[in-house]
mmCIF file with all atom_site columns, C-alpha atoms in Angstrom:
data_model
loop_
_atom_site.group_PDB
_atom_site.id
_atom_site.type_symbol
_atom_site.label_atom_id
_atom_site.label_alt_id
_atom_site.label_comp_id
_atom_site.label_asym_id
_atom_site.label_entity_id
_atom_site.label_seq_id
_atom_site.pdbx_PDB_ins_code
_atom_site.Cartn_x
_atom_site.Cartn_y
_atom_site.Cartn_z
_atom_site.occupancy
_atom_site.B_iso_or_equiv
_atom_site.pdbx_formal_charge
_atom_site.auth_seq_id
_atom_site.auth_comp_id
_atom_site.auth_asym_id
_atom_site.auth_atom_id
_atom_site.pdbx_PDB_model_num
ATOM 1   C CA . MET A 1 1   ? 0.000   0.000   0.000   1.00 90.00 ? 16  MET A CA 1
ATOM 2   C CA . ILE A 1 2   ? 1.253   3.478   -0.945  1.00 93.00 ? 17  ILE A CA 1
ATOM 3   C CA . ILE A 1 3   ? -0.348  6.617   0.534   1.00 95.00 ? 18  ILE A CA 1
ATOM 4   C CA . TRP A 1 4   ? -0.237  9.814   -1.532  1.00 94.00 ? 19  TRP A CA 1
ATOM 5   C CA . LYS A 1 5   ? -0.933  13.528  -1.236  1.00 92.00 ? 20  LYS A CA 1
ATOM 6   C CA . ASP A 1 6   ? -1.725  14.373  -4.856  1.00 86.00 ? 21  ASP A CA 1
ATOM 7   C CA . GLU A 1 7   ? 1.450   13.241  -6.674  1.00 86.00 ? 22  GLU A CA 1
ATOM 8   C CA . THR A 1 8   ? 3.677   13.194  -3.574  1.00 91.00 ? 23  THR A CA 1
ATOM 9   C CA . MET A 1 9   ? 4.268   9.782   -1.967  1.00 94.00 ? 24  MET A CA 1
ATOM 10  C CA . LEU A 1 10  ? 3.858   10.012  1.814   1.00 96.00 ? 25  LEU A CA 1
ATOM 11  C CA . LEU A 1 11  ? 4.310   6.390   2.892   1.00 95.00 ? 26  LEU A CA 1
ATOM 12  C CA . ASP A 1 12  ? 5.009   2.995   1.327   1.00 92.00 ? 27  ASP A CA 1
ATOM 13  C CA . THR A 1 13  ? 4.013   0.209   3.740   1.00 91.00 ? 28  THR A CA 1
ATOM 14  C CA . ASP A 1 14  ? 6.008   -2.402  1.828   1.00 87.00 ? 29  ASP A CA 1
ATOM 15  C CA . THR A 1 15  ? 8.638   -2.177  4.591   1.00 86.00 ? 30  THR A CA 1
ATOM 16  C CA . TYR A 1 16  ? 6.051   -2.904  7.321   1.00 88.00 ? 31  TYR A CA 1
ATOM 17  C CA . LYS A 1 17  ? 5.976   -6.649  6.514   1.00 83.00 ? 32  LYS A CA 1
ATOM 18  C CA . LEU A 1 18  ? 4.185   -8.417  9.404   1.00 83.00 ? 33  LEU A CA 1
ATOM 19  C CA . ASN A 1 19  ? 3.411   -5.129  11.138  1.00 89.00 ? 34  ASN A CA 1
ATOM 20  C CA . ILE A 1 20  ? 0.340   -4.483  8.967   1.00 90.00 ? 35  ILE A CA 1
ATOM 21  C CA . GLY A 1 21  ? -2.563  -6.334  7.406   1.00 88.00 ? 36  GLY A CA 1
ATOM 22  C CA . ILE A 1 22  ? -6.010  -5.735  5.883   1.00 85.00 ? 37  ILE A CA 1
ATOM 23  C CA . SER A 1 23  ? -8.703  -7.480  7.907   1.00 82.00 ? 38  SER A CA 1
ATOM 24  C CA . ASP A 1 24  ? -11.796 -6.383  5.991   1.00 76.00 ? 39  ASP A CA 1
ATOM 25  C CA . PHE A 1 25  ? -12.166 -4.696  2.636   1.00 78.00 ? 40  PHE A CA 1
ATOM 26  C CA . ASN A 1 26  ? -15.556 -4.808  0.949   1.00 66.00 ? 41  ASN A CA 1
ATOM 27  C CA . ASP A 1 27  ? -14.862 -3.344  -2.474  1.00 64.00 ? 42  ASP A CA 1
ATOM 28  C CA . TYR A 1 28  ? -17.144 -4.052  -5.409  1.00 54.00 ? 43  TYR A CA 1
ATOM 29  C CA . LYS A 1 29  ? -15.337 -7.273  -6.447  1.00 54.00 ? 44  LYS A CA 1
ATOM 30  C CA . GLY A 1 30  ? -17.304 -10.424 -5.756  1.00 43.00 ? 45  GLY A CA 1
ATOM 31  C CA . ALA A 1 31  ? -20.666 -8.707  -6.060  1.00 39.00 ? 46  ALA A CA 1
ATOM 32  C CA . SER A 1 32  ? -22.588 -8.279  -9.282  1.00 37.00 ? 47  SER A CA 1
ATOM 33  C CA . GLU A 1 33  ? -24.312 -5.085  -8.221  1.00 40.00 ? 48  GLU A CA 1
ATOM 34  C CA . LYS A 1 34  ? -24.662 -2.685  -5.305  1.00 42.00 ? 49  LYS A CA 1
ATOM 35  C CA . LEU A 1 35  ? -26.824 0.328   -4.503  1.00 40.00 ? 50  LEU A CA 1
ATOM 36  C CA . ILE A 1 36  ? -24.796 3.510   -4.199  1.00 39.00 ? 51  ILE A CA 1
ATOM 37  C CA . LYS A 1 37  ? -25.392 7.258   -4.062  1.00 38.00 ? 52  LYS A CA 1
ATOM 38  C CA . THR A 1 38  ? -24.851 9.212   -7.242  1.00 37.00 ? 53  THR A CA 1
ATOM 39  C CA . GLU A 1 39  ? -23.005 12.509  -7.435  1.00 39.00 ? 54  GLU A CA 1
ATOM 40  C CA . SER A 1 40  ? -26.166 14.309  -8.562  1.00 38.00 ? 55  SER A CA 1
ATOM 41  C CA . VAL A 1 41  ? -27.944 17.155  -6.786  1.00 34.00 ? 56  VAL A CA 1
ATOM 42  C CA . SER A 1 42  ? -30.346 14.722  -5.150  1.00 38.00 ? 57  SER A CA 1
ATOM 43  C CA . PHE A 1 43  ? -28.694 13.496  -1.943  1.00 37.00 ? 58  PHE A CA 1
ATOM 44  C CA . ASN A 1 44  ? -30.923 10.413  -1.690  1.00 39.00 ? 59  ASN A CA 1
ATOM 45  C CA . ASP A 1 45  ? -30.619 9.449   -5.340  1.00 40.00 ? 60  ASP A CA 1
ATOM 46  C CA . VAL A 1 46  ? -29.308 5.881   -5.688  1.00 41.00 ? 61  VAL A CA 1
ATOM 47  C CA . HIS A 1 47  ? -28.692 3.562   -8.588  1.00 40.00 ? 62  HIS A CA 1
ATOM 48  C CA . VAL A 1 48  ? -27.279 0.122   -9.266  1.00 42.00 ? 63  VAL A CA 1
ATOM 49  C CA . TYR A 1 49  ? -23.495 0.014   -9.494  1.00 42.00 ? 64  TYR A CA 1
ATOM 50  C CA . ARG A 1 50  ? -21.858 -2.439  -11.859 1.00 46.00 ? 65  ARG A CA 1
ATOM 51  C CA . PRO A 1 51  ? -18.133 -2.753  -12.575 1.00 45.00 ? 66  PRO A CA 1
ATOM 52  C CA . ASN A 1 52  ? -18.589 -1.862  -16.256 1.00 48.00 ? 67  ASN A CA 1
ATOM 53  C CA . THR A 1 53  ? -19.759 1.684   -15.488 1.00 50.00 ? 68  THR A CA 1
ATOM 54  C CA . PHE A 1 54  ? -17.795 4.815   -14.658 1.00 54.00 ? 69  PHE A CA 1
ATOM 55  C CA . ASN A 1 55  ? -19.886 5.507   -11.553 1.00 61.00 ? 70  ASN A CA 1
ATOM 56  C CA . GLY A 1 56  ? -17.980 5.611   -8.291  1.00 72.00 ? 71  GLY A CA 1
ATOM 57  C CA . TYR A 1 57  ? -18.408 3.388   -5.263  1.00 77.00 ? 72  TYR A CA 1
ATOM 58  C CA . SER A 1 58  ? -17.852 4.220   -1.581  1.00 80.00 ? 73  SER A CA 1
ATOM 59  C CA . THR A 1 59  ? -16.597 1.599   0.859   1.00 83.00 ? 74  THR A CA 1
ATOM 60  C CA . THR A 1 60  ? -14.336 1.163   3.896   1.00 87.00 ? 75  THR A CA 1
ATOM 61  C CA . MET A 1 61  ? -11.105 -0.691  4.591   1.00 90.00 ? 76  MET A CA 1
ATOM 62  C CA . ASP A 1 62  ? -10.082 -2.036  8.002   1.00 91.00 ? 77  ASP A CA 1
ATOM 63  C CA . ILE A 1 63  ? -6.314  -2.055  8.529   1.00 92.00 ? 78  ILE A CA 1
ATOM 64  C CA . ILE A 1 64  ? -4.646  -3.851  11.438  1.00 93.00 ? 79  ILE A CA 1
ATOM 65  C CA . VAL A 1 65  ? -1.326  -2.223  12.350  1.00 93.00 ? 80  VAL A CA 1
ATOM 66  C CA . ARG A 1 66  ? 1.219   -2.873  15.099  1.00 93.00 ? 81  ARG A CA 1
ATOM 67  C CA . GLU A 1 67  ? 1.383   -0.194  17.804  1.00 94.00 ? 82  GLU A CA 1
ATOM 68  C CA . SER A 1 68  ? 4.933   0.783   16.818  1.00 94.00 ? 83  SER A CA 1
ATOM 69  C CA . LYS A 1 69  ? 3.734   1.787   13.321  1.00 94.00 ? 84  LYS A CA 1
ATOM 70  C CA . LYS A 1 70  ? 0.328   3.199   14.252  1.00 95.00 ? 85  LYS A CA 1
ATOM 71  C CA . ARG A 1 71  ? 1.188   6.892   14.570  1.00 95.00 ? 86  ARG A CA 1
ATOM 72  C CA . GLU A 1 72  ? 3.136   6.999   11.319  1.00 96.00 ? 87  GLU A CA 1
ATOM 73  C CA . LEU A 1 73  ? 0.352   5.272   9.372   1.00 96.00 ? 88  LEU A CA 1
ATOM 74  C CA . ILE A 1 74  ? -2.479  7.357   10.826  1.00 96.00 ? 89  ILE A CA 1
ATOM 75  C CA . HIS A 1 75  ? -0.551  10.581  10.178  1.00 96.00 ? 90  HIS A CA 1
ATOM 76  C CA . ALA A 1 76  ? -0.064  9.667   6.496   1.00 97.00 ? 91  ALA A CA 1
ATOM 77  C CA . LEU A 1 77  ? -3.713  8.657   6.076   1.00 96.00 ? 92  LEU A CA 1
ATOM 78  C CA . ARG A 1 78  ? -4.948  11.906  7.614   1.00 95.00 ? 93  ARG A CA 1
ATOM 79  C CA . ILE A 1 79  ? -2.854  14.241  5.480   1.00 96.00 ? 94  ILE A CA 1
ATOM 80  C CA . GLY A 1 80  ? -3.012  12.152  2.291   1.00 95.00 ? 95  GLY A CA 1
ATOM 81  C CA . ASN A 1 81  ? -5.877  12.054  -0.209  1.00 93.00 ? 96  ASN A CA 1
ATOM 82  C CA . ARG A 1 82  ? -5.481  8.723   -1.998  1.00 92.00 ? 97  ARG A CA 1
ATOM 83  C CA . LEU A 1 83  ? -3.802  5.337   -1.824  1.00 92.00 ? 98  LEU A CA 1
ATOM 84  C CA . THR A 1 84  ? -2.804  2.656   -4.299  1.00 91.00 ? 99  THR A CA 1
ATOM 85  C CA . LEU A 1 85  ? -2.780  -1.103  -3.893  1.00 87.00 ? 100 LEU A CA 1
ATOM 86  C CA . PRO A 1 86  ? -1.122  -3.707  -6.124  1.00 83.00 ? 101 PRO A CA 1
ATOM 87  C CA . ARG A 1 87  ? -3.674  -5.566  -8.245  1.00 71.00 ? 102 ARG A CA 1
ATOM 88  C CA . GLU A 1 88  ? -1.312  -8.003  -9.928  1.00 76.00 ? 103 GLU A CA 1
ATOM 89  C CA . LYS A 1 89  ? 2.233   -7.795  -11.261 1.00 81.00 ? 104 LYS A CA 1
ATOM 90  C CA . GLY A 1 90  ? 2.717   -4.502  -13.091 1.00 86.00 ? 105 GLY A CA 1
ATOM 91  C CA . LYS A 1 91  ? -0.744  -3.135  -12.241 1.00 89.00 ? 106 LYS A CA 1
ATOM 92  C CA . PHE A 1 92  ? -2.479  -1.285  -9.394  1.00 89.00 ? 107 PHE A CA 1
ATOM 93  C CA . ARG A 1 93  ? -5.827  0.082   -8.236  1.00 87.00 ? 108 ARG A CA 1
ATOM 94  C CA . GLU A 1 94  ? -6.375  3.643   -7.002  1.00 89.00 ? 109 GLU A CA 1
ATOM 95  C CA . TYR A 1 95  ? -8.599  4.652   -4.060  1.00 89.00 ? 110 TYR A CA 1
ATOM 96  C CA . PHE A 1 96  ? -9.432  8.136   -2.770  1.00 91.00 ? 111 PHE A CA 1
ATOM 97  C CA . LEU A 1 97  ? -9.511  8.786   0.970   1.00 94.00 ? 112 LEU A CA 1
ATOM 98  C CA . ASP A 1 98  ? -13.005 10.054  1.624   1.00 91.00 ? 113 ASP A CA 1
ATOM 99  C CA . GLY A 1 99  ? -13.819 10.888  5.234   1.00 91.00 ? 114 GLY A CA 1
ATOM 100 C CA . GLU A 1 100 ? -12.667 10.576  8.837   1.00 94.00 ? 115 GLU A CA 1
ATOM 101 C CA . ILE A 1 101 ? -9.922  8.076   9.702   1.00 95.00 ? 116 ILE A CA 1
ATOM 102 C CA . LYS A 1 102 ? -10.884 6.173   12.875  1.00 94.00 ? 117 LYS A CA 1
ATOM 103 C CA . ASN A 1 103 ? -8.781  3.911   15.088  1.00 93.00 ? 118 ASN A CA 1
ATOM 104 C CA . THR A 1 104 ? -10.035 1.432   17.706  1.00 94.00 ? 119 THR A CA 1
ATOM 105 C CA . TYR A 1 105 ? -8.536  -1.158  20.051  1.00 93.00 ? 120 TYR A CA 1
ATOM 106 C CA . TYR A 1 106 ? -7.819  -4.529  18.440  1.00 93.00 ? 121 TYR A CA 1
ATOM 107 C CA . ASN A 1 107 ? -5.542  -6.250  20.966  1.00 92.00 ? 122 ASN A CA 1
ATOM 108 C CA . ALA A 1 108 ? -2.509  -5.489  23.105  1.00 92.00 ? 123 ALA A CA 1
ATOM 109 C CA . GLU A 1 109 ? -0.182  -5.365  20.102  1.00 93.00 ? 124 GLU A CA 1
ATOM 110 C CA . PHE A 1 110 ? -2.350  -4.048  17.280  1.00 93.00 ? 125 PHE A CA 1
ATOM 111 C CA . THR A 1 111 ? -4.795  -1.221  16.497  1.00 95.00 ? 126 THR A CA 1
ATOM 112 C CA . LYS A 1 112 ? -7.619  -1.350  13.949  1.00 94.00 ? 127 LYS A CA 1
ATOM 113 C CA . ILE A 1 113 ? -7.816  1.639   11.599  1.00 95.00 ? 128 ILE A CA 1
ATOM 114 C CA . THR A 1 114 ? -11.000 2.139   9.573   1.00 94.00 ? 129 THR A CA 1
ATOM 115 C CA . VAL A 1 115 ? -10.451 4.053   6.333   1.00 93.00 ? 130 VAL A CA 1
ATOM 116 C CA . PRO A 1 116 ? -13.380 5.383   4.226   1.00 92.00 ? 131 PRO A CA 1
ATOM 117 C CA . LEU A 1 117 ? -12.628 5.141   0.499   1.00 89.00 ? 132 LEU A CA 1
ATOM 118 C CA . TYR A 1 118 ? -14.071 6.155   -2.844  1.00 86.00 ? 133 TYR A CA 1
ATOM 119 C CA . LEU A 1 119 ? -13.124 4.308   -6.030  1.00 83.00 ? 134 LEU A CA 1
ATOM 120 C CA . LYS A 1 120 ? -13.906 3.831   -9.669  1.00 80.00 ? 135 LYS A CA 1
ATOM 121 C CA . ALA A 1 121 ? -13.538 0.423   -11.293 1.00 76.00 ? 136 ALA A CA 1
ATOM 122 C CA . PHE A 1 122 ? -10.210 0.964   -13.053 1.00 85.00 ? 137 PHE A CA 1
ATOM 123 C CA . ILE A 1 123 ? -7.024  -1.086  -13.088 1.00 87.00 ? 138 ILE A CA 1
ATOM 124 C CA . TYR A 1 124 ? -3.878  0.919   -13.898 1.00 92.00 ? 139 TYR A CA 1
ATOM 125 C CA . GLU A 1 125 ? -0.620  0.053   -15.631 1.00 92.00 ? 140 GLU A CA 1
ATOM 126 C CA . LYS A 1 126 ? 2.221   0.406   -13.125 1.00 89.00 ? 141 LYS A CA 1
ATOM 127 C CA . ASN A 1 127 ? 4.576   2.051   -15.638 1.00 92.00 ? 142 ASN A CA 1
ATOM 128 C CA . LYS A 1 128 ? 3.831   5.701   -16.360 1.00 94.00 ? 143 LYS A CA 1
ATOM 129 C CA . TYR A 1 129 ? 3.733   6.895   -19.971 1.00 97.00 ? 144 TYR A CA 1
ATOM 130 C CA . THR A 1 130 ? 5.700   10.118  -20.530 1.00 97.00 ? 145 THR A CA 1
ATOM 131 C CA . THR A 1 131 ? 6.362   12.188  -23.632 1.00 97.00 ? 146 THR A CA 1
ATOM 132 C CA . THR A 1 132 ? 7.332   15.716  -24.729 1.00 97.00 ? 147 THR A CA 1
ATOM 133 C CA . VAL A 1 133 ? 5.552   17.683  -27.452 1.00 96.00 ? 148 VAL A CA 1
ATOM 134 C CA . THR A 1 134 ? 7.621   19.999  -29.644 1.00 92.00 ? 149 THR A CA 1
ATOM 135 C CA . LYS A 1 135 ? 6.161   23.366  -30.635 1.00 92.00 ? 150 LYS A CA 1
ATOM 136 C CA . GLY A 1 136 ? 4.375   23.338  -33.974 1.00 85.00 ? 151 GLY A CA 1
ATOM 137 C CA . LEU A 1 137 ? 4.343   19.571  -34.469 1.00 90.00 ? 152 LEU A CA 1
ATOM 138 C CA . ILE A 1 138 ? 1.304   17.357  -33.923 1.00 94.00 ? 153 ILE A CA 1
ATOM 139 C CA . LYS A 1 139 ? 2.069   14.524  -31.500 1.00 96.00 ? 154 LYS A CA 1
ATOM 140 C CA . THR A 1 140 ? 0.029   11.335  -31.874 1.00 97.00 ? 155 THR A CA 1
ATOM 141 C CA . ILE A 1 141 ? -0.524  9.542   -28.573 1.00 97.00 ? 156 ILE A CA 1
ATOM 142 C CA . GLU A 1 142 ? -2.070  6.088   -28.458 1.00 97.00 ? 157 GLU A CA 1
ATOM 143 C CA . ASN A 1 143 ? -4.092  5.301   -25.338 1.00 97.00 ? 158 ASN A CA 1
ATOM 144 C CA . ILE A 1 144 ? -3.660  1.534   -25.070 1.00 96.00 ? 159 ILE A CA 1
ATOM 145 C CA . GLY A 1 145 ? -6.287  1.234   -22.332 1.00 94.00 ? 160 GLY A CA 1
ATOM 146 C CA . ASP A 1 146 ? -9.957  0.552   -22.955 1.00 90.00 ? 161 ASP A CA 1
ATOM 147 C CA . VAL A 1 147 ? -11.149 3.695   -21.133 1.00 89.00 ? 162 VAL A CA 1
ATOM 148 C CA . TYR A 1 148 ? -10.237 7.390   -21.007 1.00 92.00 ? 163 TYR A CA 1
ATOM 149 C CA . ALA A 1 149 ? -7.030  8.362   -19.156 1.00 94.00 ? 164 ALA A CA 1
ATOM 150 C CA . GLU A 1 150 ? -6.363  11.475  -17.051 1.00 94.00 ? 165 GLU A CA 1
ATOM 151 C CA . PRO A 1 151 ? -2.979  13.068  -17.823 1.00 97.00 ? 166 PRO A CA 1
ATOM 152 C CA . ILE A 1 152 ? -0.843  15.705  -16.168 1.00 97.00 ? 167 ILE A CA 1
ATOM 153 C CA . TYR A 1 153 ? 0.438   18.428  -18.525 1.00 97.00 ? 168 TYR A CA 1
ATOM 154 C CA . LYS A 1 154 ? 3.518   20.513  -17.754 1.00 97.00 ? 169 LYS A CA 1
ATOM 155 C CA . ILE A 1 155 ? 3.765   23.460  -20.122 1.00 97.00 ? 170 ILE A CA 1
ATOM 156 C CA . ARG A 1 156 ? 6.819   25.730  -20.026 1.00 96.00 ? 171 ARG A CA 1
ATOM 157 C CA . GLY A 1 157 ? 7.182   29.317  -21.176 1.00 95.00 ? 172 GLY A CA 1
ATOM 158 C CA . THR A 1 158 ? 6.184   32.883  -20.275 1.00 94.00 ? 173 THR A CA 1
ATOM 159 C CA . GLY A 1 159 ? 3.096   34.946  -20.984 1.00 94.00 ? 174 GLY A CA 1
ATOM 160 C CA . THR A 1 160 ? 0.170   33.207  -22.697 1.00 95.00 ? 175 THR A CA 1
ATOM 161 C CA . LEU A 1 161 ? 0.691   29.481  -23.387 1.00 95.00 ? 176 LEU A CA 1
ATOM 162 C CA . ILE A 1 162 ? -1.589  27.460  -25.684 1.00 96.00 ? 177 ILE A CA 1
ATOM 163 C CA . PHE A 1 163 ? -1.916  23.783  -26.540 1.00 97.00 ? 178 PHE A CA 1
ATOM 164 C CA . LEU A 1 164 ? -4.521  21.651  -28.311 1.00 97.00 ? 179 LEU A CA 1
ATOM 165 C CA . VAL A 1 165 ? -5.774  18.196  -27.330 1.00 97.00 ? 180 VAL A CA 1
ATOM 166 C CA . ASN A 1 166 ? -7.889  16.555  -30.018 1.00 96.00 ? 181 ASN A CA 1
ATOM 167 C CA . ASN A 1 167 ? -8.411  20.023  -31.547 1.00 94.00 ? 182 ASN A CA 1
ATOM 168 C CA . VAL A 1 168 ? -9.715  21.522  -28.281 1.00 95.00 ? 183 VAL A CA 1
ATOM 169 C CA . ARG A 1 169 ? -7.785  24.630  -27.205 1.00 96.00 ? 184 ARG A CA 1
ATOM 170 C CA . ASN A 1 170 ? -6.340  24.998  -23.701 1.00 96.00 ? 185 ASN A CA 1
ATOM 171 C CA . THR A 1 171 ? -4.859  28.348  -22.658 1.00 95.00 ? 186 THR A CA 1
ATOM 172 C CA . VAL A 1 172 ? -2.957  29.455  -19.561 1.00 93.00 ? 187 VAL A CA 1
ATOM 173 C CA . ASN A 1 173 ? -2.261  33.140  -18.927 1.00 92.00 ? 188 ASN A CA 1
ATOM 174 C CA . ASN A 1 174 ? 0.393   35.176  -17.125 1.00 89.00 ? 189 ASN A CA 1
ATOM 175 C CA . ALA A 1 175 ? 2.881   32.321  -17.038 1.00 87.00 ? 190 ALA A CA 1
ATOM 176 C CA . GLU A 1 176 ? 6.237   32.975  -15.386 1.00 91.00 ? 191 GLU A CA 1
ATOM 177 C CA . GLY A 1 177 ? 8.129   29.845  -16.332 1.00 93.00 ? 192 GLY A CA 1
ATOM 178 C CA . GLY A 1 178 ? 5.131   27.580  -16.874 1.00 94.00 ? 193 GLY A CA 1
ATOM 179 C CA . TYR A 1 179 ? 2.182   25.723  -15.400 1.00 94.00 ? 194 TYR A CA 1
ATOM 180 C CA . ILE A 1 180 ? 1.166   22.209  -14.380 1.00 95.00 ? 195 ILE A CA 1
ATOM 181 C CA . ILE A 1 181 ? -2.375  21.170  -15.349 1.00 95.00 ? 196 ILE A CA 1
ATOM 182 C CA . ASN A 1 182 ? -3.527  18.118  -13.395 1.00 94.00 ? 197 ASN A CA 1
ATOM 183 C CA . CYS A 1 183 ? -6.535  16.403  -14.999 1.00 93.00 ? 198 CYS A CA 1
ATOM 184 C CA . LYS A 1 184 ? -6.829  13.539  -12.503 1.00 88.00 ? 199 LYS A CA 1
ATOM 185 C CA . ASN A 1 185 ? -10.182 12.725  -10.929 1.00 79.00 ? 200 ASN A CA 1
ATOM 186 C CA . LYS A 1 186 ? -10.761 14.579  -7.618  1.00 78.00 ? 201 LYS A CA 1
ATOM 187 C CA . GLU A 1 187 ? -7.454  16.455  -8.048  1.00 83.00 ? 202 GLU A CA 1
ATOM 188 C CA . GLN A 1 188 ? -8.137  18.760  -11.003 1.00 88.00 ? 203 GLN A CA 1
ATOM 189 C CA . ASN A 1 189 ? -6.064  21.883  -10.486 1.00 90.00 ? 204 ASN A CA 1
ATOM 190 C CA . VAL A 1 190 ? -3.545  24.264  -12.017 1.00 92.00 ? 205 VAL A CA 1
ATOM 191 C CA . THR A 1 191 ? -0.257  25.132  -10.297 1.00 92.00 ? 206 THR A CA 1
ATOM 192 C CA . ASP A 1 192 ? 2.998   26.816  -11.190 1.00 92.00 ? 207 ASP A CA 1
ATOM 193 C CA . LEU A 1 193 ? 6.065   24.632  -11.680 1.00 92.00 ? 208 LEU A CA 1
ATOM 194 C CA . GLN A 1 194 ? 6.781   24.772  -7.928  1.00 91.00 ? 209 GLN A CA 1
ATOM 195 C CA . GLY A 1 195 ? 3.319   23.406  -7.074  1.00 88.00 ? 210 GLY A CA 1
ATOM 196 C CA . ASN A 1 196 ? 1.731   26.678  -5.909  1.00 89.00 ? 211 ASN A CA 1
ATOM 197 C CA . ALA A 1 197 ? -1.999  26.745  -6.699  1.00 86.00 ? 212 ALA A CA 1
ATOM 198 C CA . LYS A 1 198 ? -3.229  29.191  -9.328  1.00 82.00 ? 213 LYS A CA 1
ATOM 199 C CA . ASN A 1 199 ? -6.635  30.734  -9.968  1.00 79.00 ? 214 ASN A CA 1
ATOM 200 C CA . VAL A 1 200 ? -8.251  28.345  -12.434 1.00 74.00 ? 215 VAL A CA 1
ATOM 201 C CA . THR A 1 201 ? -10.970 30.833  -13.385 1.00 76.00 ? 216 THR A CA 1
ATOM 202 C CA . SER A 1 202 ? -8.637  33.685  -14.366 1.00 82.00 ? 217 SER A CA 1
ATOM 203 C CA . GLU A 1 203 ? -5.498  31.873  -15.495 1.00 87.00 ? 218 GLU A CA 1
ATOM 204 C CA . TYR A 1 204 ? -6.742  28.725  -17.252 1.00 92.00 ? 219 TYR A CA 1
ATOM 205 C CA . VAL A 1 205 ? -9.197  28.418  -20.116 1.00 93.00 ? 220 VAL A CA 1
ATOM 206 C CA . GLY A 1 206 ? -9.824  24.761  -20.911 1.00 92.00 ? 221 GLY A CA 1
ATOM 207 C CA . ASN A 1 207 ? -11.572 21.564  -19.897 1.00 90.00 ? 222 ASN A CA 1
ATOM 208 C CA . PHE A 1 208 ? -8.818  19.495  -18.201 1.00 93.00 ? 223 PHE A CA 1
ATOM 209 C CA . PRO A 1 209 ? -8.505  17.336  -21.341 1.00 95.00 ? 224 PRO A CA 1
ATOM 210 C CA . VAL A 1 210 ? -8.369  13.546  -21.058 1.00 95.00 ? 225 VAL A CA 1
ATOM 211 C CA . PHE A 1 211 ? -7.092  10.990  -23.556 1.00 97.00 ? 226 PHE A CA 1
ATOM 212 C CA . GLU A 1 212 ? -9.823  8.855   -25.046 1.00 94.00 ? 227 GLU A CA 1
ATOM 213 C CA . SER A 1 213 ? -9.143  5.193   -25.743 1.00 94.00 ? 228 SER A CA 1
ATOM 214 C CA . GLY A 1 214 ? -7.280  4.907   -29.049 1.00 96.00 ? 229 GLY A CA 1
ATOM 215 C CA . THR A 1 215 ? -5.572  7.698   -30.974 1.00 97.00 ? 230 THR A CA 1
ATOM 216 C CA . ASN A 1 216 ? -5.229  11.226  -29.548 1.00 98.00 ? 231 ASN A CA 1
ATOM 217 C CA . ARG A 1 217 ? -3.506  14.275  -31.037 1.00 98.00 ? 232 ARG A CA 1
ATOM 218 C CA . VAL A 1 218 ? -1.677  16.977  -29.104 1.00 98.00 ? 233 VAL A CA 1
ATOM 219 C CA . GLN A 1 219 ? -0.151  20.188  -30.462 1.00 97.00 ? 234 GLN A CA 1
ATOM 220 C CA . LEU A 1 220 ? 1.812   22.935  -28.703 1.00 97.00 ? 235 LEU A CA 1
ATOM 221 C CA . ILE A 1 221 ? 0.769   26.247  -30.276 1.00 96.00 ? 236 ILE A CA 1
ATOM 222 C CA . GLN A 1 222 ? 2.462   28.742  -27.970 1.00 96.00 ? 237 GLN A CA 1
ATOM 223 C CA . GLY A 1 223 ? 5.118   27.926  -25.373 1.00 95.00 ? 238 GLY A CA 1
ATOM 224 C CA . ASP A 1 224 ? 8.602   26.455  -25.080 1.00 95.00 ? 239 ASP A CA 1
ATOM 225 C CA . SER A 1 225 ? 7.694   22.811  -24.387 1.00 96.00 ? 240 SER A CA 1
ATOM 226 C CA . LEU A 1 226 ? 4.856   20.560  -23.267 1.00 97.00 ? 241 LEU A CA 1
ATOM 227 C CA . GLU A 1 227 ? 5.543   17.492  -21.129 1.00 98.00 ? 242 GLU A CA 1
ATOM 228 C CA . ILE A 1 228 ? 2.864   14.851  -20.528 1.00 98.00 ? 243 ILE A CA 1
ATOM 229 C CA . GLU A 1 229 ? 2.622   11.987  -18.051 1.00 97.00 ? 244 GLU A CA 1
ATOM 230 C CA . VAL A 1 230 ? -0.265  9.558   -17.711 1.00 97.00 ? 245 VAL A CA 1
ATOM 231 C CA . TYR A 1 231 ? -1.138  6.055   -16.523 1.00 95.00 ? 246 TYR A CA 1
ATOM 232 C CA . TRP A 1 232 ? -3.096  3.941   -19.015 1.00 96.00 ? 247 TRP A CA 1
ATOM 233 C CA . ARG A 1 233 ? -5.955  1.982   -17.482 1.00 92.00 ? 248 ARG A CA 1
ATOM 234 C CA . ASN A 1 234 ? -8.705  -0.523  -18.184 1.00 90.00 ? 249 ASN A CA 1
ATOM 235 C CA . LEU A 1 235 ? -12.104 -1.231  -16.649 1.00 82.00 ? 250 LEU A CA 1
ATOM 236 C CA . ASP A 1 236 ? -11.524 -3.706  -13.838 1.00 75.00 ? 251 ASP A CA 1
#
């Protein structure tokens, strides 16, 4: 298990070995359908969740951790906003931390930590795809997954910077060195190259463009360079 704050890794529990374990985790696997709340304006609106939809699912995970590791783990969970778990060799699932982290007595040596999570039914490639787009040229990017992917764009330059994704224009203004445009679910934001948040309304005109499954085209119209990183994914 790796705990993250946006793109910063806070804790990798791989070193915990026998000091940690998952005692109960009721994700959507093993069930054909579940009733869940939608993200619509109606708080009580529910619908049937199936793995082959893009609708999210809320659940909890119970983690058993040795007392000597408890404080470190709880601290990371409380300041982080997502975690990843290995699915199989070379792949992982992503879960968003979604509520209060609670800890209760388990036994003299271990504490139980209950973690509320939100997920979508995607399985990610472990290796990140990265590329750089040269000004003026059209870069063809092939999304090898069977579902849209959410990239991070790093555009460098000063003043007004412009790039196209599948012929849709994205513009950032008042750049002093460049911007980072994060299109990931529940993280969508625009920062400078040092990670300082910028006003999306005044300084970014665009739609946080994703890569559809198959062929995508990217072009840098105005700016020094455009770097892209993304994890390809499939429906789980």
